[in-house]
Short mmCIF file of C-alpha atoms in Angstrom, two decimals:
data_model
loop_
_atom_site.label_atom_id
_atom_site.label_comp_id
_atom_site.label_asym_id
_atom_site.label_seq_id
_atom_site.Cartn_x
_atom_site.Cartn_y
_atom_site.Cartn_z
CA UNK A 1 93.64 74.18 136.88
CA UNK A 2 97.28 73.20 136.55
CA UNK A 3 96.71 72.65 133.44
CA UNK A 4 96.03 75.50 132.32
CA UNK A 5 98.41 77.62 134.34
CA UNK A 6 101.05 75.64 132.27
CA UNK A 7 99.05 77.05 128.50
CA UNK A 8 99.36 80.23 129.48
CA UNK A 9 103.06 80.07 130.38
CA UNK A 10 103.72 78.31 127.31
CA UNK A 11 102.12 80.68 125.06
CA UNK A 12 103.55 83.50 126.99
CA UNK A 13 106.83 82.70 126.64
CA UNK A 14 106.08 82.47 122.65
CA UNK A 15 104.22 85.83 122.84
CA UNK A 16 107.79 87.20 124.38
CA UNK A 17 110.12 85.41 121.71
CA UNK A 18 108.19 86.65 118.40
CA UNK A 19 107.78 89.96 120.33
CA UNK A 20 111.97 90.06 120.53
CA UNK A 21 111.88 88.89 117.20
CA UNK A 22 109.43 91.58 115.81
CA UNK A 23 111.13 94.37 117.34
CA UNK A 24 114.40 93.13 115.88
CA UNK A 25 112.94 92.71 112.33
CA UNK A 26 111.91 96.52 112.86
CA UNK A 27 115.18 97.76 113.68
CA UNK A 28 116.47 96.21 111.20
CA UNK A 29 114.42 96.84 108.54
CA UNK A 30 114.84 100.65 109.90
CA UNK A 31 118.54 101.16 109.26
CA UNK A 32 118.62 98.88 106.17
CA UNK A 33 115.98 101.11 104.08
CA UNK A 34 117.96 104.27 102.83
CA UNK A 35 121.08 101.59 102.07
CA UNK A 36 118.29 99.80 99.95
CA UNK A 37 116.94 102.86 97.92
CA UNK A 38 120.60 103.93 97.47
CA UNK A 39 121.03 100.35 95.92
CA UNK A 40 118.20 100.35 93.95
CA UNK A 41 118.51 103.70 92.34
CA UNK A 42 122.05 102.94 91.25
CA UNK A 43 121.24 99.51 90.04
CA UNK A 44 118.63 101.08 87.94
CA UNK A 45 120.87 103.93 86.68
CA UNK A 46 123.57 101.09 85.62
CA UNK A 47 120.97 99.86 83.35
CA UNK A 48 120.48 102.80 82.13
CA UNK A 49 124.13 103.15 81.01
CA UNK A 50 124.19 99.54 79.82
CA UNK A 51 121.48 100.81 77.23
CA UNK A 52 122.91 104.30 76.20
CA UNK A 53 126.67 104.35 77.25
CA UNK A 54 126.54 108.33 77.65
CA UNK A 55 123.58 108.31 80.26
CA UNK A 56 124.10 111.06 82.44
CA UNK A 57 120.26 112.08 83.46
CA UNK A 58 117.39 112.23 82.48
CA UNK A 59 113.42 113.65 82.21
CA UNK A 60 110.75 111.42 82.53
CA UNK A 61 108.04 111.70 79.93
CA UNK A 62 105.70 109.02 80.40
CA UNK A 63 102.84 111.24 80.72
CA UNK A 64 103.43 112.97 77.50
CA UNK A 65 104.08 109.71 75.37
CA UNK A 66 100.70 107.79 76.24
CA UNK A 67 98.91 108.44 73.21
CA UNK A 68 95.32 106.67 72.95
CA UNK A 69 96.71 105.66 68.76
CA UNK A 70 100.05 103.74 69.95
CA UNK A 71 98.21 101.29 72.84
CA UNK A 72 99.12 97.55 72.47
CA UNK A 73 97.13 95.50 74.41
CA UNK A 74 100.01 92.80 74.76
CA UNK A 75 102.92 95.33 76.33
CA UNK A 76 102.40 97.53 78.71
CA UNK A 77 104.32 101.23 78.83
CA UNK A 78 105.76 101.70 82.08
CA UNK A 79 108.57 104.33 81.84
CA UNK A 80 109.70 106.99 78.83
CA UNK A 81 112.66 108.56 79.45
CA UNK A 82 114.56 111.61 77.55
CA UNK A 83 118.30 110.79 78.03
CA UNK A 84 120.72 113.87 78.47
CA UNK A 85 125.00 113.16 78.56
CA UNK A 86 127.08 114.64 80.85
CA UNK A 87 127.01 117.87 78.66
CA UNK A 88 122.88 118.55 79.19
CA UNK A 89 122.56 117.58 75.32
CA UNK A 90 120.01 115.25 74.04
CA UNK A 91 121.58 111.69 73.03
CA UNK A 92 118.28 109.64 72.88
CA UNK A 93 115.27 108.16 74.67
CA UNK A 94 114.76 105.26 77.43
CA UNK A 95 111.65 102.70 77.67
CA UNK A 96 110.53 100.51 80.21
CA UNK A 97 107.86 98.37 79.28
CA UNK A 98 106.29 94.92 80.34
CA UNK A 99 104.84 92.12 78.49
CA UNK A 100 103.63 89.12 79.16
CA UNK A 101 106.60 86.18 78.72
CA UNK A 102 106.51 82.23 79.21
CA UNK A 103 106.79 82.14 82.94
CA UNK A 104 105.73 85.57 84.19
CA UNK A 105 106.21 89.40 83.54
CA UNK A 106 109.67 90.32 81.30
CA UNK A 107 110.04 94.17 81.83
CA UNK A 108 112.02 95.12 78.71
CA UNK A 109 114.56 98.28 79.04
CA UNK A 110 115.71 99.75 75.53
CA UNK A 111 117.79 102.42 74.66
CA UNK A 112 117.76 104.55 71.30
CA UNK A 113 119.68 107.39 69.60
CA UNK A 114 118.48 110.57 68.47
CA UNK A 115 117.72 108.68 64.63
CA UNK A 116 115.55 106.33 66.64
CA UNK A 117 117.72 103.50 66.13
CA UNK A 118 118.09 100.59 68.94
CA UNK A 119 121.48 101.24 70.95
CA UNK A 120 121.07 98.14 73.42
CA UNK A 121 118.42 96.25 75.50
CA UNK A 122 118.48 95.11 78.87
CA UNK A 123 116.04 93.24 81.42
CA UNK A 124 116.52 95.54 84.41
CA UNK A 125 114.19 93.21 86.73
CA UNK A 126 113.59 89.51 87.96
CA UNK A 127 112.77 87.05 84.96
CA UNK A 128 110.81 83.83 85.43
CA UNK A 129 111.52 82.28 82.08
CA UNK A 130 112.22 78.64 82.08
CA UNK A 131 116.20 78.30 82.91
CA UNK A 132 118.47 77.05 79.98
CA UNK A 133 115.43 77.57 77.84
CA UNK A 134 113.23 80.63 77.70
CA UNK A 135 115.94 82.38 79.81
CA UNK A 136 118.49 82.44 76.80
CA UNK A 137 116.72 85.72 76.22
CA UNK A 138 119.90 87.02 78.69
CA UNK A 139 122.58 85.98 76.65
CA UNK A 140 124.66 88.60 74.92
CA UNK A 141 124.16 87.02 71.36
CA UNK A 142 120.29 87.81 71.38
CA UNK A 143 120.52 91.16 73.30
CA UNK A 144 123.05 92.94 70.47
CA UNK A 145 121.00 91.44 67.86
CA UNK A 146 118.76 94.22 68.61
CA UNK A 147 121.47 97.04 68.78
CA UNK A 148 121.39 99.47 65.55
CA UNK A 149 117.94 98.33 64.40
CA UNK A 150 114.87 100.76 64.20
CA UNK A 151 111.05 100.41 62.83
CA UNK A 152 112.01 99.33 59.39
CA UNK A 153 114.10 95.93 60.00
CA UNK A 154 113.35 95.43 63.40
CA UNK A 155 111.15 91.94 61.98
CA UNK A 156 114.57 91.01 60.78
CA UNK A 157 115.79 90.45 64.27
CA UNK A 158 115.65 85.97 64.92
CA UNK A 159 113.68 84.45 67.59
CA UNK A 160 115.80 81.95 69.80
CA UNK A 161 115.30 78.02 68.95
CA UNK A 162 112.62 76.56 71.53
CA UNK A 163 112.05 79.61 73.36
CA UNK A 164 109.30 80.75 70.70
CA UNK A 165 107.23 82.34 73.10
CA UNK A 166 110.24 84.57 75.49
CA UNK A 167 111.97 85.79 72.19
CA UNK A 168 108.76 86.96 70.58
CA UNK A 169 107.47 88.60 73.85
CA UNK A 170 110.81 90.55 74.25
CA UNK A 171 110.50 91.35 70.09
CA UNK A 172 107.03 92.31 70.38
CA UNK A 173 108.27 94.69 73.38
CA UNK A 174 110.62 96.13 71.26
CA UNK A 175 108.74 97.24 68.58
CA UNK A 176 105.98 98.68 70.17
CA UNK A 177 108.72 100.86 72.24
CA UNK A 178 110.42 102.16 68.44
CA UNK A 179 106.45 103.14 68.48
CA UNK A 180 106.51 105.66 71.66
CA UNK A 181 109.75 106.91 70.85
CA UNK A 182 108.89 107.60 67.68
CA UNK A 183 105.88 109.38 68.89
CA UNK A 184 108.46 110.83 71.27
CA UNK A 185 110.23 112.44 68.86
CA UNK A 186 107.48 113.41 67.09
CA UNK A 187 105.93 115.20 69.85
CA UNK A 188 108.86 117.32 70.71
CA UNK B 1 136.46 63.98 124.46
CA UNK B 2 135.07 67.55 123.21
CA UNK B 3 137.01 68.41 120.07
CA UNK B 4 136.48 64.39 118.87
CA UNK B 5 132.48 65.30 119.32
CA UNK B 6 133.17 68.09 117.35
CA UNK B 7 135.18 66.68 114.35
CA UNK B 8 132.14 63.65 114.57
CA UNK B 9 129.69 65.87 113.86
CA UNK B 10 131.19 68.30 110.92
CA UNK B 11 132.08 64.93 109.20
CA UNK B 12 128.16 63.28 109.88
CA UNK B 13 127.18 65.83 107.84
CA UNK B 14 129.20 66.19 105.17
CA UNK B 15 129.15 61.96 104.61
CA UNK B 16 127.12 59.77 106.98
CA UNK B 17 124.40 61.58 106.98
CA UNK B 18 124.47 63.94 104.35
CA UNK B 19 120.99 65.49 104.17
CA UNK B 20 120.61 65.47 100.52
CA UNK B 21 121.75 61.80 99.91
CA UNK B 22 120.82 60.15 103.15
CA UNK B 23 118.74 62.10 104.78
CA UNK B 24 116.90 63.45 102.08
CA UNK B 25 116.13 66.76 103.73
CA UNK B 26 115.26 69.87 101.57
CA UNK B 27 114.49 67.77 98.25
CA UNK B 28 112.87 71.22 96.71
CA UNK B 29 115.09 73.66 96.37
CA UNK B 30 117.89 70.61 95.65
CA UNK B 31 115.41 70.16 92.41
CA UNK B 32 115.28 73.68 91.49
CA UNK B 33 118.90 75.26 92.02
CA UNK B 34 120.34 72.39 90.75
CA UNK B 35 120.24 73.77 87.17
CA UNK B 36 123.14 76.22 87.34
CA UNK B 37 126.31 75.38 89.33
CA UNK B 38 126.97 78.94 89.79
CA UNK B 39 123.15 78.66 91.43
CA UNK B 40 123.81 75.89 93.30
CA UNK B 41 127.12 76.94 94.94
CA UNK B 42 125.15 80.30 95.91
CA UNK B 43 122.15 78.33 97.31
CA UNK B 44 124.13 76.33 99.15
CA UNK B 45 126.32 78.76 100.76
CA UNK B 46 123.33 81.06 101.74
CA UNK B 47 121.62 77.43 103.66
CA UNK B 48 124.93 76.94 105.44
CA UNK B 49 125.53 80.27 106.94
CA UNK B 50 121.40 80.51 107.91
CA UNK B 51 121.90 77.06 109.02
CA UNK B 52 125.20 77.66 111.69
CA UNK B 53 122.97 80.64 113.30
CA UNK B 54 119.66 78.89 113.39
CA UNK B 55 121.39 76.13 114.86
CA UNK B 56 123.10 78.74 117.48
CA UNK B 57 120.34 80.83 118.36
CA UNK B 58 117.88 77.56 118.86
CA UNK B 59 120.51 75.58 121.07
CA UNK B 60 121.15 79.11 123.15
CA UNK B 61 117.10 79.26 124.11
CA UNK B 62 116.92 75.36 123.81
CA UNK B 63 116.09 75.15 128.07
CA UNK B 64 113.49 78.30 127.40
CA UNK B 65 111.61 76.98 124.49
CA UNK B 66 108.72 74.79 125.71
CA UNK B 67 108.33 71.41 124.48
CA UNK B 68 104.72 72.07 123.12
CA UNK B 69 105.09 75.13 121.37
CA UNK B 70 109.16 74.37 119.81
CA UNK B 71 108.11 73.95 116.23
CA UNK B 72 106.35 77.47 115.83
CA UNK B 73 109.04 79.22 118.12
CA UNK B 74 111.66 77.51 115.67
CA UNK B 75 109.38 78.66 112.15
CA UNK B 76 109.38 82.34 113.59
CA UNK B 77 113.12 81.87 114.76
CA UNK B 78 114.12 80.24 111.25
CA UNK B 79 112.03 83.18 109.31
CA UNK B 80 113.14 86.08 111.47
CA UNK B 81 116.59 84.96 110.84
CA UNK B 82 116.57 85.00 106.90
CA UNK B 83 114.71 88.10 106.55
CA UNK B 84 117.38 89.66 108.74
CA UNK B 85 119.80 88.03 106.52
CA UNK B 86 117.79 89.36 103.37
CA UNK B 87 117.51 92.72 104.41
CA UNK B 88 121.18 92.94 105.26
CA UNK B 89 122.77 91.89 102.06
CA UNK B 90 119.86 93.98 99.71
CA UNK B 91 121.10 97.02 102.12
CA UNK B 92 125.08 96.34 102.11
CA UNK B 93 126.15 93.92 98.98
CA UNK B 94 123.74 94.25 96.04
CA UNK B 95 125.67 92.67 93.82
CA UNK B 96 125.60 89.33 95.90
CA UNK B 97 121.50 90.17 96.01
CA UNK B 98 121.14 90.61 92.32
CA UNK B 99 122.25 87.16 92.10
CA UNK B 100 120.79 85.25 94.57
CA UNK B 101 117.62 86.98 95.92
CA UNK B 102 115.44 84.64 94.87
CA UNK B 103 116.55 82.24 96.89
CA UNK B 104 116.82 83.52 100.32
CA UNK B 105 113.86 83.58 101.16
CA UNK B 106 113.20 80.14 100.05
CA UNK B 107 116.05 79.18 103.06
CA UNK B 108 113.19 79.55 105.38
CA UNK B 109 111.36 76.63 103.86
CA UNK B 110 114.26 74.15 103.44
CA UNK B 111 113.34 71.50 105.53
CA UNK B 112 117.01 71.26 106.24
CA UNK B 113 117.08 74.27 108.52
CA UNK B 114 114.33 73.21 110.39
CA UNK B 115 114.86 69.14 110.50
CA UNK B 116 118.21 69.79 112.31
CA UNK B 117 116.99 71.68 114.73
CA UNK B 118 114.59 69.98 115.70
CA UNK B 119 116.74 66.68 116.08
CA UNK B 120 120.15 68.13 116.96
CA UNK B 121 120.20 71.91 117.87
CA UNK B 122 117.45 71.89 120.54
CA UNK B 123 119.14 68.79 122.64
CA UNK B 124 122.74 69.76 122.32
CA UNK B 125 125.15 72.85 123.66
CA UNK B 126 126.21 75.69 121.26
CA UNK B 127 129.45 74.25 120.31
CA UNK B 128 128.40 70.81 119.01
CA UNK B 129 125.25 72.61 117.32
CA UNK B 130 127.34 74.77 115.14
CA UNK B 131 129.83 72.02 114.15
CA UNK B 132 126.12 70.22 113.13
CA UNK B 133 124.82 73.53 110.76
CA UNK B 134 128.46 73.69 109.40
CA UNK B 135 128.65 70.09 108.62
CA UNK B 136 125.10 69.98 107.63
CA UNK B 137 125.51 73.04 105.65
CA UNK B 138 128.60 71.95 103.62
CA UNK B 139 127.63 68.81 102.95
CA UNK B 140 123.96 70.25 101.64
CA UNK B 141 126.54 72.55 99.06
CA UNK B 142 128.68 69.51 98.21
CA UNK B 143 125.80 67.43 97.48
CA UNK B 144 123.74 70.07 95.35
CA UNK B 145 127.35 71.26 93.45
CA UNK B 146 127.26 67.56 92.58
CA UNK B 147 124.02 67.47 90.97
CA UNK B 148 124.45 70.95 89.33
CA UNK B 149 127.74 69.93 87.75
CA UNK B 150 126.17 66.79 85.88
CA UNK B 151 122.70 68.76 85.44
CA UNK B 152 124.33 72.08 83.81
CA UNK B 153 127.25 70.18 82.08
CA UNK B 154 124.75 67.25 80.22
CA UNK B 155 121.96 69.63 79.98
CA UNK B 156 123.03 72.86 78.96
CA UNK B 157 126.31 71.78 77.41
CA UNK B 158 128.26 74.23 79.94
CA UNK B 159 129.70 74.82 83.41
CA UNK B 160 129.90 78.44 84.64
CA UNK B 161 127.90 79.25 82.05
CA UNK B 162 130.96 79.14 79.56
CA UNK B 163 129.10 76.93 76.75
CA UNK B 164 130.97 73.79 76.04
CA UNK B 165 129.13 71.06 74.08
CA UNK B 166 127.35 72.74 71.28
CA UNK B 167 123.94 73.04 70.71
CA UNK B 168 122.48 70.03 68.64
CA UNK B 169 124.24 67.35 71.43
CA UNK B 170 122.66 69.05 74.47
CA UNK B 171 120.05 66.61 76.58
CA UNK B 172 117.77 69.15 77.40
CA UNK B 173 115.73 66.96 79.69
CA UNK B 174 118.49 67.12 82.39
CA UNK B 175 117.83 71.01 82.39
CA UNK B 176 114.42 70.42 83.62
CA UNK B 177 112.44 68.63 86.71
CA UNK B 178 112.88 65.39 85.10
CA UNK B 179 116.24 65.50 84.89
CA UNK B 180 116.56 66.46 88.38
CA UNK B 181 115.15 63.65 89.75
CA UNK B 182 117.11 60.83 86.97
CA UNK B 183 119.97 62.50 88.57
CA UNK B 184 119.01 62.69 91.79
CA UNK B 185 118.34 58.86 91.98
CA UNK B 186 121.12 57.94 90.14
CA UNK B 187 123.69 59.24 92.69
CA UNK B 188 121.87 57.66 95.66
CA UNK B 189 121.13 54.29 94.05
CA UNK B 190 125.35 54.48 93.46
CA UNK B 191 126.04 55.95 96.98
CA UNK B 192 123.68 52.84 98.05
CA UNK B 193 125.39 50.46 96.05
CA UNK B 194 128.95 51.14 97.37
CA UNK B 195 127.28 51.93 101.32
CA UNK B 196 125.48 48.54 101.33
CA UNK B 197 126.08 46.66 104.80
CA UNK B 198 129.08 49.47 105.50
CA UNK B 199 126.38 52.03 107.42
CA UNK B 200 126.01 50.40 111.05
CA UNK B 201 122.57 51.25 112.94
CA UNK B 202 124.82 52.69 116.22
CA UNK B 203 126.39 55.30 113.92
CA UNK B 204 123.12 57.27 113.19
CA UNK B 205 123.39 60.68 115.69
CA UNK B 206 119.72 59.76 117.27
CA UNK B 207 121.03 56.16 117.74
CA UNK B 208 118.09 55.19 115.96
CA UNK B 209 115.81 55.26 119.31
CA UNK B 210 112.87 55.01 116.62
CA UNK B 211 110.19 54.91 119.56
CA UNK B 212 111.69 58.35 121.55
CA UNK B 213 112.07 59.39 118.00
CA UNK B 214 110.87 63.59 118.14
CA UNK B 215 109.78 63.10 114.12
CA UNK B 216 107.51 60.18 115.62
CA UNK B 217 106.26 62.63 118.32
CA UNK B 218 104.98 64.99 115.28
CA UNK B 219 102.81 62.27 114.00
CA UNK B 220 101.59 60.84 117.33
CA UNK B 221 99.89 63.93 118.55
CA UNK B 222 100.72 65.27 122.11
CA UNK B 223 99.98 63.60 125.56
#
């Protein structure tokens, strides 16, 4: 009978800690979500301006871009964007889209002018390329060697040395985005 | 008497019982942060400061925790902590979040955090216990800086990511898991070398009471 006087105290004094502990997980995760969404939004709208130097805002036209004739079934579209500068004018067009990499998802931001030419690239979210390796992607060197080319040289651009399969993902991403925004344009 | 306690333990774990070369606490995330020193210095940083409050907290409720159910009240502790920790620095310093995220919540699996306090926080006062995370802690970032150094310098040819040694006389291997562990061993089987017949048994913290020993008590089952 002891015995089992002293299970119940023990597990009751574990029900109490985690309960402590639960509550102050709660609070905190209560006052720490607005600083989070603040954080995230301007994190995002930094890599905006990485891609198009003159972001100021912008429309989101996903909806209007999917067009059954442009699907890939490699790279998926997940944002189109109409860019605008601090003036309201149109500068140029944002994409967000994921493809399948070496180690995981590598969601691909690119940025283009108003002649649909590539004005930067930028991986916005977590890559799980293999460090040293697939993850060269990252470096400067490769991301400009995408800035000023559009639909007609865009082959031109090199893949890195033993990262085959990362640089060709994040080329393959790239063209099929000068695809929507040229449909983009097209459509507008 | 105090402050030499003190001083003992900061400088057990940052030498005599370093948990990465002598202990050999927390061998997975060594293995995988190891590649970058920038990483490693991060990593290690983010496992000390977790590791002074675990430490804290546990040896405050160490008379309130029962004996039979200490290792799940420590996991929720240990994991309560670092998502508080998470949460915190997402919220208030993205910047530092953008760079190690990943990470943090890998804290609550370093054996590191929980190892010590089950051996050290939960049978000594507050003090003492955060002289052990901070000693534990730094030595942990000394030891992984180490192996990132060697790893990121022979491997990738750079330190701080500033490219040094070109391309075509990189050793790639040391960027990946085997490379980890040739370095891994390397250092120990040195550290060995030059420790042989120096350690003494009196100077290990448990005073190597194998039998009484609480990682025995794991294995044994309860009475």
């Amino acid at each position: 009978m002891k015995n089992n006087l002293l299970v119940i105290k023990d597990a009751l004094i574990l029900f109490i800690i985690t309960t402590i502990l639960g509550l102050l997980l709660s609070f905190t995760k209560i006052i720490t979500d607005e600083p989070i969404k603040t954080a995230q939004i301007n994190a995002l709208n930094n890599s905006y301006r990485q891609v198009i130097n003159d972001y100021s805002s912008s429309d989101d036209i996903t909806r209007k871009v999917l067009d059954e004739s442009i699907t890939n079934s490699k790279v998926k579209l997940i944002n189109c964007l109409k860019v605008y500068n601090a003036n309201n004018e149109t500068i140029g067009y944002i994409t967000l889209v994921r493809i399948n990499g070496y180690g995981g998802n590598i969601d691909v931001l690119t940025g283009f002018d108003l002649s649909e030419n590539i004005t930067g690239i930028e991986f916005p979210n977590d890559l799980s390329e293999t460090p040293g390796i697939g993850m060269g992607i990252t470096s400067n060197e490769f991301k400009n060697s995408f800035v000023g080319k559009n639909i007609s040289n865009i082959k031109s651009v090199d893949t890195l040395t033993g990262a085959t399969i990362s640089s060709t993902a994040v080329k393959d991403a790239v063209s099929f985005s000068l695809d929507i925004v040229k449909n983009a344009i097209q459509i507008d | 008497m105090d402050n030499n306690k003190f001083l003992k333990t900061i400088l057990n774990g940052l030498f005599y019982e370093n948990p990465t070369f002598v202990l050999m606490l927390g061998m997975c995330p060594t293995l995988a942060v190891t590649i970058s020193f920038f990483n490693a210095i991060g990593m290690g940083l983010s496992t000390t400061i977790v590791l002074i409050l675990s430490n804290l907290i546990i040896s405050l409720l160490r008379k309130i925790i029962p004996d039979k159910v200490r290792i799940p009240s420590y996991i929720v502790i240990v994991a309560s902590l670092v998502t508080v920790v998470q949460l915190l620095i997402q919220a208030y310093i993205p910047s530092l979040y953008k760079s190690l995220g990943i990470y943090i919540p890998l804290i609550v699996v370093n054996c590191i955090i929980l190892g010590r306090a089950e051996s050290f926080a939960s049978k000594n006062n507050c003090i003492n216990s955060i002289a052990d995370g901070f000693g534990m802690g730094i030595g942990f970032t000394m030891a992984i800086s180490l192996i990132a150094i060697l790893r990121e310098f022979i491997g990738n040819g750079s330190i701080f990511n500033i490219i040094l040694i070109p391309n075509d006389y990189q050793i790639k291997i040391f960027s990946l898991a085997p490379g980890a562990f040739l370095v891994l061993g390397i250092i120990i089987a040195i550290l060995n070398y030059k420790n042989n017949n120096k350690i003494k048994s009196d100077e290990f913290s448990c005073n190597n009471n194998c039998l009484n020993c609480s990682m025995n008590r794991i294995t044994k089952g309860d009475e």
